[in-house]
mmCIF file of N, CA and C in Angstrom:
data_model
loop_
_atom_site.group_PDB
_atom_site.id
_atom_site.type_symbol
_atom_site.label_atom_id
_atom_site.label_comp_id
_atom_site.label_asym_id
_atom_site.label_seq_id
_atom_site.Cartn_x
_atom_site.Cartn_y
_atom_site.Cartn_z
ATOM 1 N N MET A 255 139.683 60.456 58.631
ATOM 2 C CA MET A 255 139.241 61.745 58.392
ATOM 3 C C MET A 255 137.885 61.928 59.216
ATOM 4 N N LYS A 256 137.716 63.132 59.681
ATOM 5 C CA LYS A 256 136.625 63.394 60.489
ATOM 6 C C LYS A 256 135.389 63.965 59.723
ATOM 7 N N ALA A 257 134.164 63.500 60.060
ATOM 8 C CA ALA A 257 132.873 63.785 59.419
ATOM 9 C C ALA A 257 132.603 65.235 59.632
ATOM 10 N N LEU A 258 131.918 65.877 58.674
ATOM 11 C CA LEU A 258 131.455 67.217 58.860
ATOM 12 C C LEU A 258 130.476 67.419 59.926
ATOM 13 N N TYR A 259 129.640 66.349 60.141
ATOM 14 C CA TYR A 259 128.680 66.509 61.086
ATOM 15 C C TYR A 259 128.968 65.426 62.328
ATOM 16 N N ALA A 260 129.260 65.849 63.452
ATOM 17 C CA ALA A 260 129.549 64.917 64.508
ATOM 18 C C ALA A 260 128.300 64.269 65.010
ATOM 19 N N SER A 261 128.431 63.120 65.720
ATOM 20 C CA SER A 261 127.207 62.361 66.138
ATOM 21 C C SER A 261 126.680 63.082 67.316
ATOM 22 N N GLU A 262 127.441 63.803 68.050
ATOM 23 C CA GLU A 262 126.854 64.570 69.160
ATOM 24 C C GLU A 262 126.318 65.889 68.723
ATOM 25 N N SER A 263 124.993 66.167 69.161
ATOM 26 C CA SER A 263 124.439 67.468 68.802
ATOM 27 C C SER A 263 123.988 68.130 69.972
ATOM 28 N N SER A 264 124.083 69.487 69.818
ATOM 29 C CA SER A 264 123.698 70.340 71.020
ATOM 30 C C SER A 264 122.780 71.353 70.476
ATOM 31 N N GLY A 265 121.867 71.679 71.307
ATOM 32 C CA GLY A 265 120.729 72.677 71.072
ATOM 33 C C GLY A 265 119.416 71.980 70.888
ATOM 34 N N PHE A 266 118.450 72.695 70.601
ATOM 35 C CA PHE A 266 117.171 72.106 70.422
ATOM 36 C C PHE A 266 116.714 72.175 68.915
ATOM 37 N N THR A 267 115.807 71.228 68.559
ATOM 38 C CA THR A 267 115.326 71.369 67.147
ATOM 39 C C THR A 267 114.156 72.317 67.151
ATOM 40 N N LEU A 268 113.834 72.703 66.021
ATOM 41 C CA LEU A 268 112.563 73.521 65.815
ATOM 42 C C LEU A 268 111.354 72.842 66.382
ATOM 43 N N VAL A 269 111.162 71.624 66.184
ATOM 44 C CA VAL A 269 110.016 70.934 66.662
ATOM 45 C C VAL A 269 109.885 71.002 68.133
ATOM 46 N N GLU A 270 111.066 70.659 68.796
ATOM 47 C CA GLU A 270 111.049 70.793 70.287
ATOM 48 C C GLU A 270 110.673 72.200 70.721
ATOM 49 N N LEU A 271 111.234 73.271 70.183
ATOM 50 C CA LEU A 271 110.775 74.560 70.567
ATOM 51 C C LEU A 271 109.462 74.929 70.378
ATOM 52 N N VAL A 272 108.833 74.539 69.293
ATOM 53 C CA VAL A 272 107.417 74.837 68.974
ATOM 54 C C VAL A 272 106.560 74.054 69.936
ATOM 55 N N MET A 273 106.860 72.777 70.355
ATOM 56 C CA MET A 273 106.166 71.953 71.317
ATOM 57 C C MET A 273 106.240 72.650 72.755
ATOM 58 N N VAL A 274 107.355 73.160 73.193
ATOM 59 C CA VAL A 274 107.440 73.789 74.463
ATOM 60 C C VAL A 274 106.604 75.027 74.507
ATOM 61 N N ILE A 275 106.747 75.796 73.417
ATOM 62 C CA ILE A 275 105.918 77.008 73.386
ATOM 63 C C ILE A 275 104.409 76.799 73.373
ATOM 64 N N THR A 276 103.936 75.745 72.734
ATOM 65 C CA THR A 276 102.558 75.341 72.704
ATOM 66 C C THR A 276 102.140 74.900 74.108
ATOM 67 N N LEU A 277 102.964 74.024 74.705
ATOM 68 C CA LEU A 277 102.645 73.629 76.077
ATOM 69 C C LEU A 277 102.611 74.777 77.072
ATOM 70 N N ILE A 278 103.439 75.747 76.923
ATOM 71 C CA ILE A 278 103.362 76.855 77.874
ATOM 72 C C ILE A 278 102.023 77.699 77.547
ATOM 73 N N GLY A 279 101.668 77.798 76.412
ATOM 74 C CA GLY A 279 100.468 78.574 75.984
ATOM 75 C C GLY A 279 99.226 77.881 76.656
ATOM 76 N N VAL A 280 99.080 76.493 76.470
ATOM 77 C CA VAL A 280 98.044 75.721 76.971
ATOM 78 C C VAL A 280 98.039 75.871 78.550
ATOM 79 N N LEU A 281 99.099 75.751 79.171
ATOM 80 C CA LEU A 281 99.189 75.839 80.720
ATOM 81 C C LEU A 281 98.704 77.234 81.066
ATOM 82 N N SER A 282 99.032 78.262 80.311
ATOM 83 C CA SER A 282 98.710 79.638 80.694
ATOM 84 C C SER A 282 97.176 79.818 80.579
ATOM 85 N N VAL A 283 96.583 79.315 79.503
ATOM 86 C CA VAL A 283 95.164 79.373 79.407
ATOM 87 C C VAL A 283 94.495 78.759 80.509
ATOM 88 N N LEU A 284 94.878 77.455 80.875
ATOM 89 C CA LEU A 284 94.248 76.760 81.914
ATOM 90 C C LEU A 284 94.493 77.470 83.228
ATOM 91 N N GLY A 285 95.605 78.128 83.524
ATOM 92 C CA GLY A 285 95.918 78.841 84.742
ATOM 93 C C GLY A 285 95.050 80.088 84.877
ATOM 94 N N ILE A 286 94.743 80.732 83.812
ATOM 95 C CA ILE A 286 93.986 81.954 83.847
ATOM 96 C C ILE A 286 92.488 81.558 84.144
ATOM 97 N N GLY A 287 92.159 80.393 83.606
ATOM 98 C CA GLY A 287 90.804 79.948 83.851
ATOM 99 C C GLY A 287 90.564 79.589 85.295
ATOM 100 N N LEU A 288 91.576 79.006 85.951
ATOM 101 C CA LEU A 288 91.535 78.660 87.302
ATOM 102 C C LEU A 288 91.384 79.877 88.321
ATOM 103 N N PHE A 289 92.299 80.892 87.942
ATOM 104 C CA PHE A 289 92.186 82.045 88.796
ATOM 105 C C PHE A 289 91.073 82.974 88.694
ATOM 106 N N ALA A 290 90.592 83.014 87.288
ATOM 107 C CA ALA A 290 89.500 83.947 87.018
ATOM 108 C C ALA A 290 88.294 83.531 87.756
ATOM 109 N N GLY A 291 88.026 82.217 88.035
ATOM 110 C CA GLY A 291 86.782 81.829 88.646
ATOM 111 C C GLY A 291 86.722 82.031 90.245
ATOM 112 N N HIS A 292 87.702 82.563 90.751
ATOM 113 C CA HIS A 292 87.800 82.861 92.209
ATOM 114 C C HIS A 292 87.236 84.247 92.575
ATOM 115 N N SER A 293 85.947 84.376 92.262
ATOM 116 C CA SER A 293 85.263 85.632 92.504
ATOM 117 C C SER A 293 84.212 85.478 93.712
ATOM 118 N N ALA A 294 84.242 84.371 94.228
ATOM 119 C CA ALA A 294 83.194 84.110 95.274
ATOM 120 C C ALA A 294 83.604 84.881 96.711
ATOM 121 N N PHE A 295 82.626 84.927 97.472
ATOM 122 C CA PHE A 295 82.769 85.633 98.784
ATOM 123 C C PHE A 295 83.715 84.655 99.645
ATOM 124 N N SER A 296 84.598 85.228 100.443
ATOM 125 C CA SER A 296 85.538 84.507 101.135
ATOM 126 C C SER A 296 85.224 84.860 102.644
ATOM 127 N N PRO A 297 84.737 83.791 103.356
ATOM 128 C CA PRO A 297 84.414 83.915 104.783
ATOM 129 C C PRO A 297 85.664 84.221 105.564
ATOM 130 N N LEU A 298 86.826 83.722 105.259
ATOM 131 C CA LEU A 298 88.096 83.902 105.953
ATOM 132 C C LEU A 298 88.464 85.350 105.747
ATOM 133 N N LEU A 299 88.272 85.853 104.613
ATOM 134 C CA LEU A 299 88.710 87.247 104.374
ATOM 135 C C LEU A 299 87.799 88.213 105.166
ATOM 136 N N ALA A 300 86.546 87.839 105.179
ATOM 137 C CA ALA A 300 85.555 88.639 106.002
ATOM 138 C C ALA A 300 85.947 88.772 107.518
ATOM 139 N N THR A 301 86.377 87.497 108.003
ATOM 140 C CA THR A 301 86.710 87.383 109.401
ATOM 141 C C THR A 301 87.946 88.289 109.617
ATOM 142 N N GLN A 302 88.942 88.286 108.748
ATOM 143 C CA GLN A 302 90.099 88.941 108.905
ATOM 144 C C GLN A 302 89.960 90.442 108.796
ATOM 145 N N GLN A 303 88.951 90.935 107.879
ATOM 146 C CA GLN A 303 88.779 92.291 107.864
ATOM 147 C C GLN A 303 87.954 92.776 109.046
ATOM 148 N N LEU A 304 87.045 91.968 109.452
ATOM 149 C CA LEU A 304 86.265 92.430 110.743
ATOM 150 C C LEU A 304 87.244 92.405 111.843
ATOM 151 N N SER A 305 88.141 91.436 112.012
ATOM 152 C CA SER A 305 89.166 91.453 113.189
ATOM 153 C C SER A 305 90.037 92.703 113.085
ATOM 154 N N SER A 306 90.544 93.043 111.802
ATOM 155 C CA SER A 306 91.384 94.233 111.637
ATOM 156 C C SER A 306 90.749 95.475 112.065
ATOM 157 N N ALA A 307 89.502 95.676 111.543
ATOM 158 C CA ALA A 307 88.683 96.803 111.913
ATOM 159 C C ALA A 307 88.407 96.924 113.338
ATOM 160 N N THR A 308 87.980 95.808 113.994
ATOM 161 C CA THR A 308 87.800 95.717 115.465
ATOM 162 C C THR A 308 89.057 96.234 116.207
ATOM 163 N N LEU A 309 90.165 95.548 115.841
ATOM 164 C CA LEU A 309 91.390 95.793 116.596
ATOM 165 C C LEU A 309 91.771 97.304 116.483
ATOM 166 N N LEU A 310 91.541 97.867 115.305
ATOM 167 C CA LEU A 310 91.818 99.388 115.172
ATOM 168 C C LEU A 310 90.966 100.291 115.976
ATOM 169 N N ALA A 311 89.650 99.953 116.158
ATOM 170 C CA ALA A 311 88.693 100.607 116.893
ATOM 171 C C ALA A 311 89.045 100.455 118.437
ATOM 172 N N GLN A 312 89.473 99.239 118.685
ATOM 173 C CA GLN A 312 89.857 98.928 120.128
ATOM 174 C C GLN A 312 91.053 99.816 120.491
ATOM 175 N N GLN A 313 92.023 99.780 119.658
ATOM 176 C CA GLN A 313 93.231 100.581 119.921
ATOM 177 C C GLN A 313 92.929 102.053 120.018
ATOM 178 N N ALA A 314 92.088 102.402 119.313
ATOM 179 C CA ALA A 314 91.570 104.021 119.382
ATOM 180 C C ALA A 314 90.946 104.279 120.667
ATOM 181 N N ALA A 315 90.093 103.268 121.159
ATOM 182 C CA ALA A 315 89.374 103.464 122.398
ATOM 183 C C ALA A 315 90.396 103.395 123.557
ATOM 184 N N LEU A 316 91.383 102.464 123.420
ATOM 185 C CA LEU A 316 92.415 102.471 124.515
ATOM 186 C C LEU A 316 93.217 103.678 124.590
ATOM 187 N N ALA A 317 93.450 104.320 123.446
ATOM 188 C CA ALA A 317 94.352 105.538 123.441
ATOM 189 C C ALA A 317 93.485 106.796 123.656
ATOM 190 N N GLY A 318 92.090 106.630 123.826
ATOM 191 C CA GLY A 318 91.227 107.825 124.141
ATOM 192 C C GLY A 318 90.944 108.636 122.750
ATOM 193 N N ASN A 319 91.191 107.875 121.692
ATOM 194 C CA ASN A 319 90.944 108.573 120.389
ATOM 195 C C ASN A 319 89.475 108.546 120.007
ATOM 196 N N GLU A 320 89.070 109.447 119.214
ATOM 197 C CA GLU A 320 87.562 109.647 118.895
ATOM 198 C C GLU A 320 87.165 108.556 117.859
ATOM 199 N N ALA A 321 87.983 107.839 117.216
ATOM 200 C CA ALA A 321 87.726 106.809 116.374
ATOM 201 C C ALA A 321 87.505 105.396 116.970
ATOM 202 N N SER A 322 86.831 105.400 118.051
ATOM 203 C CA SER A 322 86.718 104.177 118.745
ATOM 204 C C SER A 322 85.256 103.518 118.582
ATOM 205 N N SER A 323 84.876 103.497 117.346
ATOM 206 C CA SER A 323 83.644 102.807 116.942
ATOM 207 C C SER A 323 83.888 102.066 115.631
ATOM 208 N N LEU A 324 82.989 101.039 115.496
ATOM 209 C CA LEU A 324 82.968 100.221 114.288
ATOM 210 C C LEU A 324 81.603 100.212 113.591
ATOM 211 N N SER A 325 81.645 100.358 112.368
ATOM 212 C CA SER A 325 80.321 100.176 111.522
ATOM 213 C C SER A 325 80.728 99.238 110.448
ATOM 214 N N VAL A 326 79.639 98.459 110.027
ATOM 215 C CA VAL A 326 79.804 97.563 108.744
ATOM 216 C C VAL A 326 78.516 97.825 107.936
ATOM 217 N N THR A 327 78.719 98.253 106.751
ATOM 218 C CA THR A 327 77.544 98.415 105.811
ATOM 219 C C THR A 327 77.696 97.600 104.524
ATOM 220 N N GLN A 328 76.559 97.362 104.040
ATOM 221 C CA GLN A 328 76.491 96.571 102.725
ATOM 222 C C GLN A 328 76.279 97.541 101.565
ATOM 223 N N GLY A 329 77.290 97.593 100.820
ATOM 224 C CA GLY A 329 77.081 98.343 99.559
ATOM 225 C C GLY A 329 76.474 97.576 98.420
ATOM 226 N N THR A 330 76.389 98.049 97.255
ATOM 227 C CA THR A 330 75.905 97.226 96.001
ATOM 228 C C THR A 330 76.976 96.221 95.687
ATOM 229 N N ASP A 331 78.218 96.417 95.813
ATOM 230 C CA ASP A 331 79.199 95.464 95.301
ATOM 231 C C ASP A 331 80.049 95.037 96.413
ATOM 232 N N ASP A 332 80.081 95.657 97.508
ATOM 233 C CA ASP A 332 80.963 95.288 98.609
ATOM 234 C C ASP A 332 80.491 95.503 100.105
ATOM 235 N N PHE A 333 81.177 95.000 101.011
ATOM 236 C CA PHE A 333 81.112 95.299 102.357
ATOM 237 C C PHE A 333 82.055 96.357 102.772
ATOM 238 N N VAL A 334 81.592 97.347 103.533
ATOM 239 C CA VAL A 334 82.465 98.318 103.904
ATOM 240 C C VAL A 334 82.558 98.288 105.545
ATOM 241 N N PHE A 335 83.759 98.065 105.973
ATOM 242 C CA PHE A 335 84.061 98.118 107.532
ATOM 243 C C PHE A 335 84.665 99.425 107.813
ATOM 244 N N THR A 336 83.897 100.206 108.487
ATOM 245 C CA THR A 336 84.428 101.632 108.825
ATOM 246 C C THR A 336 84.771 101.749 110.292
ATOM 247 N N VAL A 337 85.949 102.120 110.567
ATOM 248 C CA VAL A 337 86.485 102.512 111.899
ATOM 249 C C VAL A 337 86.399 103.966 112.120
ATOM 250 N N GLY A 338 85.729 104.529 113.179
ATOM 251 C CA GLY A 338 85.529 105.817 113.456
ATOM 252 C C GLY A 338 84.685 106.575 112.397
ATOM 253 N N PRO A 339 83.451 106.028 112.088
ATOM 254 C CA PRO A 339 82.642 106.665 111.134
ATOM 255 C C PRO A 339 82.297 108.132 111.575
ATOM 256 N N GLY A 340 82.287 108.975 110.665
ATOM 257 C CA GLY A 340 81.991 110.363 111.004
ATOM 258 C C GLY A 340 83.027 111.215 111.630
ATOM 259 N N THR A 341 84.192 110.597 111.877
ATOM 260 C CA THR A 341 85.315 111.407 112.566
ATOM 261 C C THR A 341 86.394 111.634 111.531
ATOM 262 N N ALA A 342 87.238 112.572 111.955
ATOM 263 C CA ALA A 342 88.448 112.961 111.119
ATOM 264 C C ALA A 342 89.414 111.751 110.952
ATOM 265 N N SER A 343 89.384 110.736 111.845
ATOM 266 C CA SER A 343 90.183 109.614 111.734
ATOM 267 C C SER A 343 89.612 108.437 111.112
ATOM 268 N N GLU A 344 88.496 108.628 110.292
ATOM 269 C CA GLU A 344 87.740 107.518 109.709
ATOM 270 C C GLU A 344 88.627 106.693 108.761
ATOM 271 N N ARG A 345 88.441 105.367 108.915
ATOM 272 C CA ARG A 345 89.257 104.425 107.940
ATOM 273 C C ARG A 345 88.150 103.352 107.461
ATOM 274 N N GLU A 346 88.417 103.024 106.266
ATOM 275 C CA GLU A 346 87.524 102.071 105.580
ATOM 276 C C GLU A 346 88.284 100.790 105.158
ATOM 277 N N PHE A 347 87.675 99.648 105.199
ATOM 278 C CA PHE A 347 88.207 98.443 104.605
ATOM 279 C C PHE A 347 87.008 97.861 103.832
ATOM 280 N N ARG A 348 87.292 97.307 102.610
ATOM 281 C CA ARG A 348 86.336 96.887 101.663
ATOM 282 C C ARG A 348 86.614 95.453 101.172
ATOM 283 N N ILE A 349 85.678 94.584 101.196
ATOM 284 C CA ILE A 349 85.752 93.303 100.498
ATOM 285 C C ILE A 349 84.489 93.136 99.588
ATOM 286 N N GLY A 350 84.718 92.400 98.483
ATOM 287 C CA GLY A 350 83.447 92.144 97.603
ATOM 288 C C GLY A 350 82.523 91.287 98.180
ATOM 289 N N ARG A 351 81.216 91.719 97.854
ATOM 290 C CA ARG A 351 80.027 90.907 98.296
ATOM 291 C C ARG A 351 79.735 89.601 97.572
ATOM 292 N N HIS A 352 79.790 89.679 96.273
ATOM 293 C CA HIS A 352 79.511 88.663 95.313
ATOM 294 C C HIS A 352 78.133 87.984 95.683
ATOM 295 N N GLY A 353 77.095 88.620 95.949
ATOM 296 C CA GLY A 353 75.921 88.077 96.174
ATOM 297 C C GLY A 353 75.585 87.712 97.625
ATOM 298 N N THR A 354 76.539 88.072 98.446
ATOM 299 C CA THR A 354 76.341 87.666 99.925
ATOM 300 C C THR A 354 75.666 88.812 100.732
ATOM 301 N N ALA A 355 74.716 88.538 101.668
ATOM 302 C CA ALA A 355 74.050 89.570 102.356
ATOM 303 C C ALA A 355 74.760 89.557 103.805
ATOM 304 N N PHE A 356 74.403 90.547 104.600
ATOM 305 C CA PHE A 356 74.940 90.779 105.859
ATOM 306 C C PHE A 356 73.844 91.067 106.880
ATOM 307 N N SER A 357 74.068 90.670 108.058
ATOM 308 C CA SER A 357 73.153 90.940 109.169
ATOM 309 C C SER A 357 73.946 90.977 110.469
ATOM 310 N N VAL A 358 73.352 91.720 111.461
ATOM 311 C CA VAL A 358 73.993 91.699 112.764
ATOM 312 C C VAL A 358 72.984 91.541 113.825
ATOM 313 N N SER A 359 73.329 90.833 114.932
ATOM 314 C CA SER A 359 72.369 90.630 116.005
ATOM 315 C C SER A 359 73.158 90.823 117.293
ATOM 316 N N GLY A 360 72.421 91.343 118.248
ATOM 317 C CA GLY A 360 73.020 91.586 119.584
ATOM 318 C C GLY A 360 73.536 93.029 119.814
ATOM 319 N N ALA A 361 73.429 93.891 118.728
ATOM 320 C CA ALA A 361 73.905 95.236 118.856
ATOM 321 C C ALA A 361 73.225 96.048 117.638
ATOM 322 N N THR A 362 73.253 97.328 117.757
ATOM 323 C CA THR A 362 72.982 98.231 116.693
ATOM 324 C C THR A 362 74.265 98.792 116.210
ATOM 325 N N LEU A 363 74.384 99.117 114.965
ATOM 326 C CA LEU A 363 75.647 99.670 114.505
ATOM 327 C C LEU A 363 75.475 101.195 114.380
ATOM 328 N N PRO A 364 76.632 101.943 114.686
ATOM 329 C CA PRO A 364 78.000 101.505 114.918
ATOM 330 C C PRO A 364 78.125 100.963 116.379
ATOM 331 N N ILE A 365 79.126 100.133 116.534
ATOM 332 C CA ILE A 365 79.458 99.528 117.762
ATOM 333 C C ILE A 365 80.554 100.425 118.449
ATOM 334 N N ASP A 366 80.322 100.876 119.606
ATOM 335 C CA ASP A 366 81.389 101.758 120.238
ATOM 336 C C ASP A 366 82.186 100.933 121.262
ATOM 337 N N PHE A 367 83.349 101.167 121.483
ATOM 338 C CA PHE A 367 84.274 100.551 122.459
ATOM 339 C C PHE A 367 84.614 101.388 123.594
ATOM 340 N N ASP A 368 84.629 100.808 124.861
ATOM 341 C CA ASP A 368 84.993 101.467 125.975
ATOM 342 C C ASP A 368 86.542 101.613 126.164
ATOM 343 N N ASN A 369 86.873 102.291 127.222
ATOM 344 C CA ASN A 369 88.369 102.472 127.410
ATOM 345 C C ASN A 369 89.157 101.312 127.735
ATOM 346 N N MET A 370 88.479 100.118 127.842
ATOM 347 C CA MET A 370 89.203 98.740 128.026
ATOM 348 C C MET A 370 89.189 97.982 126.794
ATOM 349 N N GLY A 371 88.661 98.516 125.715
ATOM 350 C CA GLY A 371 88.640 97.828 124.358
ATOM 351 C C GLY A 371 87.466 96.859 124.234
ATOM 352 N N ARG A 372 86.392 96.895 125.181
ATOM 353 C CA ARG A 372 85.260 96.016 124.968
ATOM 354 C C ARG A 372 84.224 96.732 124.287
ATOM 355 N N PRO A 373 83.411 96.061 123.680
ATOM 356 C CA PRO A 373 82.221 96.682 123.058
ATOM 357 C C PRO A 373 81.235 97.180 124.112
ATOM 358 N N GLU A 374 80.664 98.367 123.971
ATOM 359 C CA GLU A 374 79.766 98.856 124.885
ATOM 360 C C GLU A 374 78.313 98.265 124.773
ATOM 361 N N THR A 375 78.207 97.168 124.096
ATOM 362 C CA THR A 375 76.936 96.476 123.922
ATOM 363 C C THR A 375 76.571 95.715 125.212
ATOM 364 N N GLY A 376 77.490 95.370 125.980
ATOM 365 C CA GLY A 376 77.289 94.536 127.243
ATOM 366 C C GLY A 376 77.239 93.038 126.989
ATOM 367 N N GLY A 377 77.304 92.737 125.683
ATOM 368 C CA GLY A 377 77.127 91.284 125.421
ATOM 369 C C GLY A 377 77.838 90.925 124.140
ATOM 370 N N ASN A 378 77.654 89.671 123.599
ATOM 371 C CA ASN A 378 78.259 89.311 122.396
ATOM 372 C C ASN A 378 77.414 89.921 121.129
ATOM 373 N N VAL A 379 78.131 90.153 120.132
ATOM 374 C CA VAL A 379 77.579 90.635 118.841
ATOM 375 C C VAL A 379 77.980 89.558 117.766
ATOM 376 N N GLN A 380 76.889 89.087 117.088
ATOM 377 C CA GLN A 380 77.094 88.114 116.047
ATOM 378 C C GLN A 380 76.785 88.759 114.664
ATOM 379 N N PHE A 381 77.715 88.482 113.798
ATOM 380 C CA PHE A 381 77.632 89.025 112.409
ATOM 381 C C PHE A 381 77.453 87.693 111.559
ATOM 382 N N ALA A 382 76.498 87.831 110.553
ATOM 383 C CA ALA A 382 76.101 86.726 109.686
ATOM 384 C C ALA A 382 76.278 87.162 108.239
ATOM 385 N N PHE A 383 77.091 86.410 107.460
ATOM 386 C CA PHE A 383 77.185 86.708 106.021
ATOM 387 C C PHE A 383 76.453 85.440 105.365
ATOM 388 N N SER A 384 75.406 85.757 104.586
ATOM 389 C CA SER A 384 74.536 84.741 104.071
ATOM 390 C C SER A 384 74.623 84.851 102.424
ATOM 391 N N GLY A 385 74.819 83.710 101.964
ATOM 392 C CA GLY A 385 74.789 83.645 100.541
ATOM 393 C C GLY A 385 74.476 82.182 100.077
ATOM 394 N N GLU A 386 75.369 81.433 99.504
ATOM 395 C CA GLU A 386 75.102 80.089 99.179
ATOM 396 C C GLU A 386 75.060 79.334 100.500
ATOM 397 N N SER A 387 75.759 79.704 101.432
ATOM 398 C CA SER A 387 75.696 79.310 102.782
ATOM 399 C C SER A 387 75.819 80.324 103.772
ATOM 400 N N THR A 388 75.587 80.192 104.964
ATOM 401 C CA THR A 388 75.686 81.297 106.063
ATOM 402 C C THR A 388 77.015 80.934 106.840
ATOM 403 N N PHE A 389 77.745 82.107 107.037
ATOM 404 C CA PHE A 389 78.989 82.090 107.830
ATOM 405 C C PHE A 389 78.817 83.178 108.954
ATOM 406 N N THR A 390 79.056 82.720 110.075
ATOM 407 C CA THR A 390 78.806 83.677 111.328
ATOM 408 C C THR A 390 80.208 83.993 111.976
ATOM 409 N N VAL A 391 80.294 85.219 112.347
ATOM 410 C CA VAL A 391 81.556 85.777 113.128
ATOM 411 C C VAL A 391 80.977 86.299 114.340
ATOM 412 N N CYS A 392 81.716 86.025 115.439
ATOM 413 C CA CYS A 392 81.368 86.556 116.711
ATOM 414 C C CYS A 392 82.299 87.711 117.259
ATOM 415 N N LEU A 393 81.823 88.690 117.839
ATOM 416 C CA LEU A 393 82.611 89.725 118.579
ATOM 417 C C LEU A 393 82.150 89.530 119.990
ATOM 418 N N SER A 394 83.071 88.884 120.756
ATOM 419 C CA SER A 394 82.683 88.560 122.199
ATOM 420 C C SER A 394 82.569 89.899 123.016
ATOM 421 N N SER A 395 81.945 89.733 124.198
ATOM 422 C CA SER A 395 81.753 90.847 125.144
ATOM 423 C C SER A 395 83.126 91.377 125.623
ATOM 424 N N LEU A 396 84.266 90.536 125.512
ATOM 425 C CA LEU A 396 85.594 90.895 125.791
ATOM 426 C C LEU A 396 86.385 91.640 124.674
ATOM 427 N N GLY A 397 85.739 91.546 123.471
ATOM 428 C CA GLY A 397 86.403 92.212 122.256
ATOM 429 C C GLY A 397 87.111 91.275 121.347
ATOM 430 N N ALA A 398 87.098 89.977 121.530
ATOM 431 C CA ALA A 398 87.682 89.051 120.697
ATOM 432 C C ALA A 398 86.758 88.763 119.434
ATOM 433 N N VAL A 399 87.399 88.547 118.162
ATOM 434 C CA VAL A 399 86.629 88.317 117.035
ATOM 435 C C VAL A 399 87.010 86.895 116.659
ATOM 436 N N TYR A 400 86.074 86.056 116.452
ATOM 437 C CA TYR A 400 86.397 84.678 115.898
ATOM 438 C C TYR A 400 85.262 84.131 115.013
ATOM 439 N N GLY A 401 85.642 83.282 114.148
ATOM 440 C CA GLY A 401 84.597 82.647 113.244
ATOM 441 C C GLY A 401 83.778 81.687 114.029
ATOM 442 N N GLY A 402 82.443 81.666 113.689
ATOM 443 C CA GLY A 402 81.462 80.759 114.353
ATOM 444 C C GLY A 402 80.510 81.612 115.271
ATOM 445 N N GLY A 403 79.479 80.834 115.835
ATOM 446 C CA GLY A 403 78.429 81.454 116.515
ATOM 447 C C GLY A 403 78.944 81.926 117.941
ATOM 448 N N CYS A 404 78.207 82.823 118.601
ATOM 449 C CA CYS A 404 78.555 83.435 119.861
ATOM 450 C C CYS A 404 77.976 82.497 120.883
#
């Protein structure tokens, strides 16, 4: 005669389900804490935004467009990279400051680009983002943007 309950069981017990739900909850809380703390200034993001804005201004200069200049300003909460400031084709890129200050040497802002895509400063332009540490970005006299000093 066959028993009512077979020795093989399928499915999960209530204890196992509660433990899995608890474990998922703990991991979620830890994960939110890890991602919520990433509000610091990112030098890599600043370099990429500066590169993007520079490339857009250079392309406008090569095309003979009026938006062939680049300006960087420091707001209360963010840095604003503006391509073609004061023109109808003006575009803005923003990144959070998070206590970081900004300075530029080798040029005055806005930086205009010639019909070859080079900055009209005649030399290199160095941007410095200073906070807990200083990060420099160089705009070379040929128009290349890279992290580090000029």
